[in-house]
Short mmCIF file of C-alpha atoms in Angstrom, two decimals:
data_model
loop_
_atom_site.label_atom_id
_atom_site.label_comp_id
_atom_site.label_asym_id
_atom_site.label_seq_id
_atom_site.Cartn_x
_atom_site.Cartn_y
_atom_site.Cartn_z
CA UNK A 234 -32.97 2.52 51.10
CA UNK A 235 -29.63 1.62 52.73
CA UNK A 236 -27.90 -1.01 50.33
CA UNK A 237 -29.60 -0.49 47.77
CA UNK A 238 -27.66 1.99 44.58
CA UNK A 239 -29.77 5.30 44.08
CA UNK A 240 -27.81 6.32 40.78
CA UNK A 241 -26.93 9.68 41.91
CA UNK A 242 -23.44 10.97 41.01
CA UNK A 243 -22.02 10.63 44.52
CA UNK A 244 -23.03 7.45 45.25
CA UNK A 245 -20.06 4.61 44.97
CA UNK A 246 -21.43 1.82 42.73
CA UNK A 247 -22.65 4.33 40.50
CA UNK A 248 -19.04 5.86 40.26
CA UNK A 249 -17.60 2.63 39.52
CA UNK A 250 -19.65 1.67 37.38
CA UNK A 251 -18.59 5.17 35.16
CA UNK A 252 -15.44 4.03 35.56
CA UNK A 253 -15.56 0.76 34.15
CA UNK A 254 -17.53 2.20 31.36
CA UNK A 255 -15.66 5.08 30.41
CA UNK A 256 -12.15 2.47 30.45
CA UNK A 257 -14.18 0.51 27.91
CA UNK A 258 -15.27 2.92 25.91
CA UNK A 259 -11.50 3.97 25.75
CA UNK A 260 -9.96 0.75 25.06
CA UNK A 261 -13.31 0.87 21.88
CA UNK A 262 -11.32 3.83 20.80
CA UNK A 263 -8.21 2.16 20.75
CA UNK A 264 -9.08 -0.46 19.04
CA UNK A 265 -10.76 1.40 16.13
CA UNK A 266 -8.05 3.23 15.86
CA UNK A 267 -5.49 0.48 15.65
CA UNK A 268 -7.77 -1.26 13.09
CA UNK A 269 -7.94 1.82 11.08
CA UNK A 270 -4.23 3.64 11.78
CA UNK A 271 -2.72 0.03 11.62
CA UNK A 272 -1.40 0.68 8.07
CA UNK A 273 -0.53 4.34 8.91
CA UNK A 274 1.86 3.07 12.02
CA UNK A 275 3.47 1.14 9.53
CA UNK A 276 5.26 4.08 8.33
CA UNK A 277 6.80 4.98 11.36
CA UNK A 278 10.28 4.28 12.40
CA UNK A 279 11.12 1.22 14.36
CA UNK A 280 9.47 -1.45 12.03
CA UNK A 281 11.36 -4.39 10.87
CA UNK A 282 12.39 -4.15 6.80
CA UNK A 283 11.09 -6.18 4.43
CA UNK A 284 13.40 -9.28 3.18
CA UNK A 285 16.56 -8.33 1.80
CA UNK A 286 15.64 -9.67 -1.50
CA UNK A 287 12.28 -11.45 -3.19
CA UNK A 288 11.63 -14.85 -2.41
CA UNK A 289 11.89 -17.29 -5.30
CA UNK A 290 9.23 -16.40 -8.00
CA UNK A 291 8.03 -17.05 -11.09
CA UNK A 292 6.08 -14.05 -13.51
CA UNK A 293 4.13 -12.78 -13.54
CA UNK A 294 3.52 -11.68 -9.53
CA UNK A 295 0.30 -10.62 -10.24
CA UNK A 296 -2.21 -11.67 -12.28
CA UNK A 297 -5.10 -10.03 -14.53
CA UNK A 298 -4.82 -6.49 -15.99
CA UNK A 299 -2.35 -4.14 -14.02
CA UNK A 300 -0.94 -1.98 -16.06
CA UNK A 301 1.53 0.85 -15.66
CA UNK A 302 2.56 -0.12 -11.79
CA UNK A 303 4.49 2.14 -9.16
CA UNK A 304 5.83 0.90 -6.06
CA UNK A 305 6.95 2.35 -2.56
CA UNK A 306 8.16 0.76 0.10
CA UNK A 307 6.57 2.03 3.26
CA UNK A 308 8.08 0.47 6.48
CA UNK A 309 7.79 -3.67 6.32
CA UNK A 310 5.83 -3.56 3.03
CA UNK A 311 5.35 -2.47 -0.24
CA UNK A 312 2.54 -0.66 -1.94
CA UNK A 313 1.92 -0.40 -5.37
CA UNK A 314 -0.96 1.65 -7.47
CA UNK A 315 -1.84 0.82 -11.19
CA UNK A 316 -3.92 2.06 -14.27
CA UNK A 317 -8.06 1.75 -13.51
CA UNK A 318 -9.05 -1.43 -15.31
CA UNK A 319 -12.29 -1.52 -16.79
CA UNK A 320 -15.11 -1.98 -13.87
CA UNK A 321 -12.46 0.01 -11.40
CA UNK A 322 -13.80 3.00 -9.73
CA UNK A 323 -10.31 4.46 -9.71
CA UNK A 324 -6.54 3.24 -10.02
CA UNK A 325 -5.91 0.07 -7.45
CA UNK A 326 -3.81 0.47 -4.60
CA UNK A 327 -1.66 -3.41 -3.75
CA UNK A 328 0.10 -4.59 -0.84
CA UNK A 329 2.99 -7.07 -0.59
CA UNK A 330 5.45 -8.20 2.14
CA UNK A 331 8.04 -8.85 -0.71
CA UNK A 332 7.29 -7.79 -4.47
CA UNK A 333 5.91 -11.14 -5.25
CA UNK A 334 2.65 -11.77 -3.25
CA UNK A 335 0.54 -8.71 -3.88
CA UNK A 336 -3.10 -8.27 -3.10
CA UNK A 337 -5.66 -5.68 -3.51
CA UNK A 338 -5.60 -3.24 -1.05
CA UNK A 339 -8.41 -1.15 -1.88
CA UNK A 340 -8.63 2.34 -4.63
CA UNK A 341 -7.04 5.89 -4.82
CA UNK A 342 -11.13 6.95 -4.26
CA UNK A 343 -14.55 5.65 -4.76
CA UNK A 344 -15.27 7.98 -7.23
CA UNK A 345 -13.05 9.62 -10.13
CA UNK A 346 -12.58 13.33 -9.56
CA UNK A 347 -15.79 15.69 -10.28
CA UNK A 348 -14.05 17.38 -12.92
CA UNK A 349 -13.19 14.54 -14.86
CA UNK A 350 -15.31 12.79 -17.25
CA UNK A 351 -14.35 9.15 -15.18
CA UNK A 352 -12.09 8.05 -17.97
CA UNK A 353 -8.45 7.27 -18.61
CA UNK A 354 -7.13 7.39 -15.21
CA UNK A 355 -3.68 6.28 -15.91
CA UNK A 356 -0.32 6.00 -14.75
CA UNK A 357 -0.48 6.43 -11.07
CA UNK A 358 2.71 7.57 -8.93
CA UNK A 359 3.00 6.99 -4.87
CA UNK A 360 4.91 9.43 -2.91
CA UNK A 361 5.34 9.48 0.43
CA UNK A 362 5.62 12.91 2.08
CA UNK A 363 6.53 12.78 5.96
CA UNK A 364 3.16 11.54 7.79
CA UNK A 365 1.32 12.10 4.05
CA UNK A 366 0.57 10.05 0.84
CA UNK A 367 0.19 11.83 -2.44
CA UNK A 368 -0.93 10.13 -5.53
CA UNK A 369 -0.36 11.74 -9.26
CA UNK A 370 -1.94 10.33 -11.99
CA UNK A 371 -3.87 11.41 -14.82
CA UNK A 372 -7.63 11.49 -16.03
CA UNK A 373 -9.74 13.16 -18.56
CA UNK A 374 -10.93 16.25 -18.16
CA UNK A 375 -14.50 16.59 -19.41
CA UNK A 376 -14.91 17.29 -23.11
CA UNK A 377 -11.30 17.78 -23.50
CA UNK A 378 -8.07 16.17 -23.00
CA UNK A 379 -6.51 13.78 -20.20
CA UNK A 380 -4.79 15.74 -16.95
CA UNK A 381 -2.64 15.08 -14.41
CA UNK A 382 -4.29 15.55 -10.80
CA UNK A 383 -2.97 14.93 -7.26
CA UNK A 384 -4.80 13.44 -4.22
CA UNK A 385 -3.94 13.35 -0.76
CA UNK A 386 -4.12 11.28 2.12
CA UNK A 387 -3.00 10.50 5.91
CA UNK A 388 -3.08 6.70 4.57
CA UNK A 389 -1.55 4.86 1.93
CA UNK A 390 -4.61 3.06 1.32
CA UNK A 391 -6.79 6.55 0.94
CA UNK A 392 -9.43 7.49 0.21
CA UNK A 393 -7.37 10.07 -1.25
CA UNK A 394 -8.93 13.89 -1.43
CA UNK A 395 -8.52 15.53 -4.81
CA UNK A 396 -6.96 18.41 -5.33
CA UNK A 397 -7.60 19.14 -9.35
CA UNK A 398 -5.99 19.00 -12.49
CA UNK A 399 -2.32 20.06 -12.06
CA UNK A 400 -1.23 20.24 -16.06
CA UNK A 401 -3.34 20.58 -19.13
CA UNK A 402 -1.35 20.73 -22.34
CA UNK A 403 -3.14 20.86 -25.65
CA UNK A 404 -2.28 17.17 -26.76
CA UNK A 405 -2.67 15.82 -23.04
CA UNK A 406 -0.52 15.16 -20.37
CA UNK A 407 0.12 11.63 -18.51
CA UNK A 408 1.73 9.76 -16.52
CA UNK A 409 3.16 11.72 -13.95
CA UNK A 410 6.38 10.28 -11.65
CA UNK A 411 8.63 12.53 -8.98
CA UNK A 412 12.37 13.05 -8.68
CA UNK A 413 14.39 14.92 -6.11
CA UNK A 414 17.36 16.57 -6.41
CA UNK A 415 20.33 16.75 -4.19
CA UNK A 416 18.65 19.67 -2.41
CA UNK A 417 15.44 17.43 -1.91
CA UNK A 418 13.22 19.46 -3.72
CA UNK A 419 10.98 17.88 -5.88
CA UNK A 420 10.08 17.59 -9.02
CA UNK A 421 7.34 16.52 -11.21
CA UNK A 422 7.78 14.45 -14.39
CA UNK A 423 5.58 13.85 -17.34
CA UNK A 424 4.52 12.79 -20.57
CA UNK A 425 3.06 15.41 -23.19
CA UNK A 426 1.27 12.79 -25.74
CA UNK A 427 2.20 13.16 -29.48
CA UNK A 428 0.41 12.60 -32.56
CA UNK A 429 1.09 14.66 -35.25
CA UNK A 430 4.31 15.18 -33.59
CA UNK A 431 6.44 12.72 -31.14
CA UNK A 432 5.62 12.67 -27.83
CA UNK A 433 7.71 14.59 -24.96
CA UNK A 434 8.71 14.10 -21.44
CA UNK A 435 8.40 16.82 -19.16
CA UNK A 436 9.37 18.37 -15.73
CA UNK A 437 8.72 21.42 -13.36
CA UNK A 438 9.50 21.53 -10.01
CA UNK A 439 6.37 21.24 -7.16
CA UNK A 440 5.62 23.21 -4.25
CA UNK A 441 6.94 22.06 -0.68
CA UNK A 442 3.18 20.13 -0.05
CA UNK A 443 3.50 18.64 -3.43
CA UNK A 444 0.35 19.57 -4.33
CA UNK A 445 1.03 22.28 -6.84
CA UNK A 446 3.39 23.29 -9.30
CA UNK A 447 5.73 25.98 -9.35
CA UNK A 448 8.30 27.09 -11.69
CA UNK A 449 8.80 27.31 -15.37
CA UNK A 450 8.65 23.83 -17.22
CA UNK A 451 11.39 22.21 -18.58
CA UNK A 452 11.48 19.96 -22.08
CA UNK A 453 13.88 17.26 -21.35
CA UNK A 454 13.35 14.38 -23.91
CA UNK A 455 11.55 13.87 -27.45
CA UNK A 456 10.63 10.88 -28.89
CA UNK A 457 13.04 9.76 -31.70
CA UNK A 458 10.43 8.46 -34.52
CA UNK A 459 13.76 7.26 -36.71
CA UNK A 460 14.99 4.63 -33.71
CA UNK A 461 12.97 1.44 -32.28
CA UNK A 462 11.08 4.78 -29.78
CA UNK A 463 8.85 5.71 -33.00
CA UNK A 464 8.49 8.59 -31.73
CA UNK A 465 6.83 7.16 -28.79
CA UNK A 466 8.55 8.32 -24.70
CA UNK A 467 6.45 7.90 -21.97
CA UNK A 468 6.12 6.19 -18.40
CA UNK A 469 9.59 8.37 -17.27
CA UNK A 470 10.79 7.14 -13.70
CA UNK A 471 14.04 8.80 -12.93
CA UNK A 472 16.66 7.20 -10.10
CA UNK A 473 19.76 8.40 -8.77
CA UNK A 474 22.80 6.09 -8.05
CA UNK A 475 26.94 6.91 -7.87
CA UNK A 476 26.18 10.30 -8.79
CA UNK A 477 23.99 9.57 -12.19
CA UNK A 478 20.60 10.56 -12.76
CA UNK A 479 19.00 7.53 -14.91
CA UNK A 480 15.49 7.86 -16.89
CA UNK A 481 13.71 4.39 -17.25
CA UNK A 482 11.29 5.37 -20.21
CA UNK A 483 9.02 3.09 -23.03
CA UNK A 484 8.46 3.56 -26.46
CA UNK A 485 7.69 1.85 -29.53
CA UNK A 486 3.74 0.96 -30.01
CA UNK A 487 1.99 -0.16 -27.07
CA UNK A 488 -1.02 -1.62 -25.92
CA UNK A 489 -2.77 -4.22 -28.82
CA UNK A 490 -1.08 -7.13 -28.34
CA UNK A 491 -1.20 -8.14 -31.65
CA UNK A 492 1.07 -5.72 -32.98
CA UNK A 493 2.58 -3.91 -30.22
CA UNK A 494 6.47 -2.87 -30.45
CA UNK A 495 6.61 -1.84 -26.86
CA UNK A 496 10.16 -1.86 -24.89
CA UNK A 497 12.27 0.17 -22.27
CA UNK A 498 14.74 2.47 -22.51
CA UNK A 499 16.99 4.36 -20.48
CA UNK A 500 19.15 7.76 -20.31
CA UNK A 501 21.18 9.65 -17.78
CA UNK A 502 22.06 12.71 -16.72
CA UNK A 503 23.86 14.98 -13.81
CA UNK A 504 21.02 17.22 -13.90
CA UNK A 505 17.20 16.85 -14.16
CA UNK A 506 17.13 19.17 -17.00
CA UNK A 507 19.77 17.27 -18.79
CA UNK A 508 21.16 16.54 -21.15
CA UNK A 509 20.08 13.21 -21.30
CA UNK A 510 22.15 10.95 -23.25
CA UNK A 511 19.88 7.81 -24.08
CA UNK A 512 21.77 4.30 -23.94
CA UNK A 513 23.64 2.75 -26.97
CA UNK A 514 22.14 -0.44 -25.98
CA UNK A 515 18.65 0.42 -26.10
CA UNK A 516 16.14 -0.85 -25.77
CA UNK A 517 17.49 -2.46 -22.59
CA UNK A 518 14.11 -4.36 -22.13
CA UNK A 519 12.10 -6.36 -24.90
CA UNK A 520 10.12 -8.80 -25.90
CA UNK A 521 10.93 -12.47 -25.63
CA UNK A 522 9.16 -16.08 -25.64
CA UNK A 523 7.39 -15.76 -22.41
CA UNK A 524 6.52 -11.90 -22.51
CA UNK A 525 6.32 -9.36 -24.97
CA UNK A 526 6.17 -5.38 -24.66
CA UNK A 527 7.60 -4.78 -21.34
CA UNK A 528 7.84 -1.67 -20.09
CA UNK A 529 6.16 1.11 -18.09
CA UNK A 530 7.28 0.08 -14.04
CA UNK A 531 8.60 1.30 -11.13
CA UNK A 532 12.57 1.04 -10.19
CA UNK A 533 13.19 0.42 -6.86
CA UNK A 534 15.87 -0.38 -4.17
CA UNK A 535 16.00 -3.67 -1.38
CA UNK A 536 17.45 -3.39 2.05
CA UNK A 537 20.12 -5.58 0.17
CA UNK A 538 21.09 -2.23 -1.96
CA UNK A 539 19.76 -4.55 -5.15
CA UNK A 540 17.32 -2.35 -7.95
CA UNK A 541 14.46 -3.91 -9.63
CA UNK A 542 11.75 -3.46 -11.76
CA UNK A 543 8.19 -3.54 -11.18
CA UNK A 544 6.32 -3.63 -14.66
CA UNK A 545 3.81 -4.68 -17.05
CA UNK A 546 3.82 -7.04 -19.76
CA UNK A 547 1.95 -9.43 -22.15
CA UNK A 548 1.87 -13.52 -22.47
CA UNK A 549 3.77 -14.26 -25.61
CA UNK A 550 2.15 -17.02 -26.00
CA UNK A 551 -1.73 -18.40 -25.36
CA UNK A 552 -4.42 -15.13 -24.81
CA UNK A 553 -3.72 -12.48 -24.42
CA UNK A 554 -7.22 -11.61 -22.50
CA UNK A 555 -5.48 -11.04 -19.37
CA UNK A 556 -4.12 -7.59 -20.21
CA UNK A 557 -0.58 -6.15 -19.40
CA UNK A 558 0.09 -8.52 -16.30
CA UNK A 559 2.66 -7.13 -13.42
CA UNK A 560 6.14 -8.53 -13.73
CA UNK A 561 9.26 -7.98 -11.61
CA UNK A 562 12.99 -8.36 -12.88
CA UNK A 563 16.25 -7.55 -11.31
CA UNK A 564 18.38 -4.63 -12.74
CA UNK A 565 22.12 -5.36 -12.79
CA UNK A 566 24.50 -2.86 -13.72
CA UNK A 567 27.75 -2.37 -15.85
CA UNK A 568 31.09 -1.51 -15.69
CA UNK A 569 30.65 1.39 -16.88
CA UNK A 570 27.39 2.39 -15.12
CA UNK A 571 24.49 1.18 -17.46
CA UNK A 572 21.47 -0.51 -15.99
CA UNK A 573 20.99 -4.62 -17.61
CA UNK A 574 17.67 -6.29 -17.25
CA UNK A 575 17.77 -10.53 -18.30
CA UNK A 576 14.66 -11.75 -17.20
CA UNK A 577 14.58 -14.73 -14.42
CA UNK A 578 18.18 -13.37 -13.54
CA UNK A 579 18.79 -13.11 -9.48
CA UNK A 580 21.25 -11.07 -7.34
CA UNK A 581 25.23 -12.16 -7.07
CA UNK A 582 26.26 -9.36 -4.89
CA UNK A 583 25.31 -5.61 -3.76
CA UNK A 584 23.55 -2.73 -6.11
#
């Protein structure tokens, strides 16, 4: 019937409308995608930094129980992963504009890894590799002993896919971290735990996806049980700046905040296998009337070239039912090249 559409493929108002549907089912796509990939475009070049500095803050920057924190920055922001809490499927993943207002972001997975028995997933590490996120951290292995693992993604905020236990040692191995060296290889680091003996810090260098190790491992540090340590080293994070290699460890007794002894120390190096000479000043982080057992964070640089530290603590004072809180501090430096952490200190001039 002239006039009127017959819906056959040739006929004109049928064509357009095709057309009209098949832009709209493309600009759908687009937006999904841009709602989905909108963190992952964050990562690419051409985004502005974050502020040079933090804002004005007072500790902690986040409340409730985040222990053990690590922190990347990833184009305009920030992300951060902690220890799983009690009731957490997994370790957290936070966001923040600035290092002081963080929020939840989501979790590494919704499930722990099937070969782990769902507990003690601690001591999470971020690292970015190219277009890639891999997170290290460690969980127990069932009927035996706590295991570092590594899970990727194409998203900071996951899910992340596992890809099983990397290291097993007989007394346990935690909280993994990664260095480079000059080369840009990379290189895991980790804590063996102690017990009968003091605890070690480990590394061995990983393959070129990060997702395996290769090498020979490499002893670098023992706890000293005769110093304010106690034979206690763990959390290492290792930075480089004017040509040192620094190691930002805890020790002392941690976690029971009634008698905990926790602190940080540091040593440095020119090579990842040392020797490490440990500071004469240590503990270069400790307790005081607001917070006590610091320790276990991330080190990381501002656009302004300023270090800081992202880390955990306890109230001194009033309950302590809020676990090991997130804290930030600056890190100045000496003359002679040691790191200096005074709480509530800000920056004077360049890192």
């Amino acid at each position: 019937m002239p006039g009127v559409s017959t819906g056959q493929v040739g006929d004109p108002a049928c064509r357009k409308r095709r057309v009209i549907g098949a832009r709209l089912a493309i600009l759908v796509v687009l937006f999904a995608v841009a709602a989905l990939g909108g963190v992952r475009a964050f990562a690419q070049d051409g985004y502005p930094a974050p502020p040079a500095d933090p804002p004005l803050y007072e500790n902690p920057v986040m409340t409730g129980d985040f222990p053990d924190p690590t922190a990347v920055r990833i184009g305009p922001e920030y992300w951060a992963i902690a220890t799983a809490s009690s009731g957490q499927p997994s370790p957290p993943i936070l966001r923040s504009p600035d290092l002081v207002h963080w929020s939840v972001a989501g979790y590494v997975s919704a499930a722990p890894p099937a070969w782990s028995s769902g507990r003690q997933q601690w001591g999470p590490w971020l690292e970015r590799y190219g277009d890639r996120y891999l997170v290290y951290y460690s969980a127990r292995k069932k009927y035996g002993r706590p295991c570092i693992t590594v899970g990727d993604s194409t998203n900071p905020i996951g899910p992340y896919t596992d890809h099983g236990p990397l290291v097993c040692q007989p007394r346990a191995s935690i909280d993994p971290s990664v260095v480079h060296n000059v080369h840009g290889r990379a290189f895991l680091v980790w804590k063996e735990n102690g017990g009968s003996v003091p605890s070690s810090i480990w590394v061995q260098p990983l393959s070129s996806d990060g997702l395996q190790l290769t090498g020979t491992p490499h002893k670098i540090m023992v706890g000293n049980r005769h110093s304010w340590e106690g034979g206690l080293v763990e959390g290492p994070r290792i930075i480089s700046r004017h040509g040192w290699l620094y190691l930002f460890y805890s020790g002392g007794h941690c976690c029971a905040p009634s008698v905990c002894k926790y602190a940080l120390g540091v040593a440095r190096s020119h090579s990842i296998y040392g020797p490490w000479r440990r500071a004469k000043q240590n503990p270069v982080l400790k307790s005081g009337k607001r917070w006590k057992c610091p320790g276990h964070g991330a080190v990381l640089q501002t656009p302004s070239g300023h270090w800081w530290l992202l880390y955990n603590g306890y109230r001194a004072r009033g309950s302590t039912n809020r676990g090991r809180e997130m804290l930030l501090d600056l890190v100045r430096w000496s003359r002679d090249g040691w790191p200096m952490i005074t709480p509530g200190s800000r920056p004077l001039s360049a890192g």
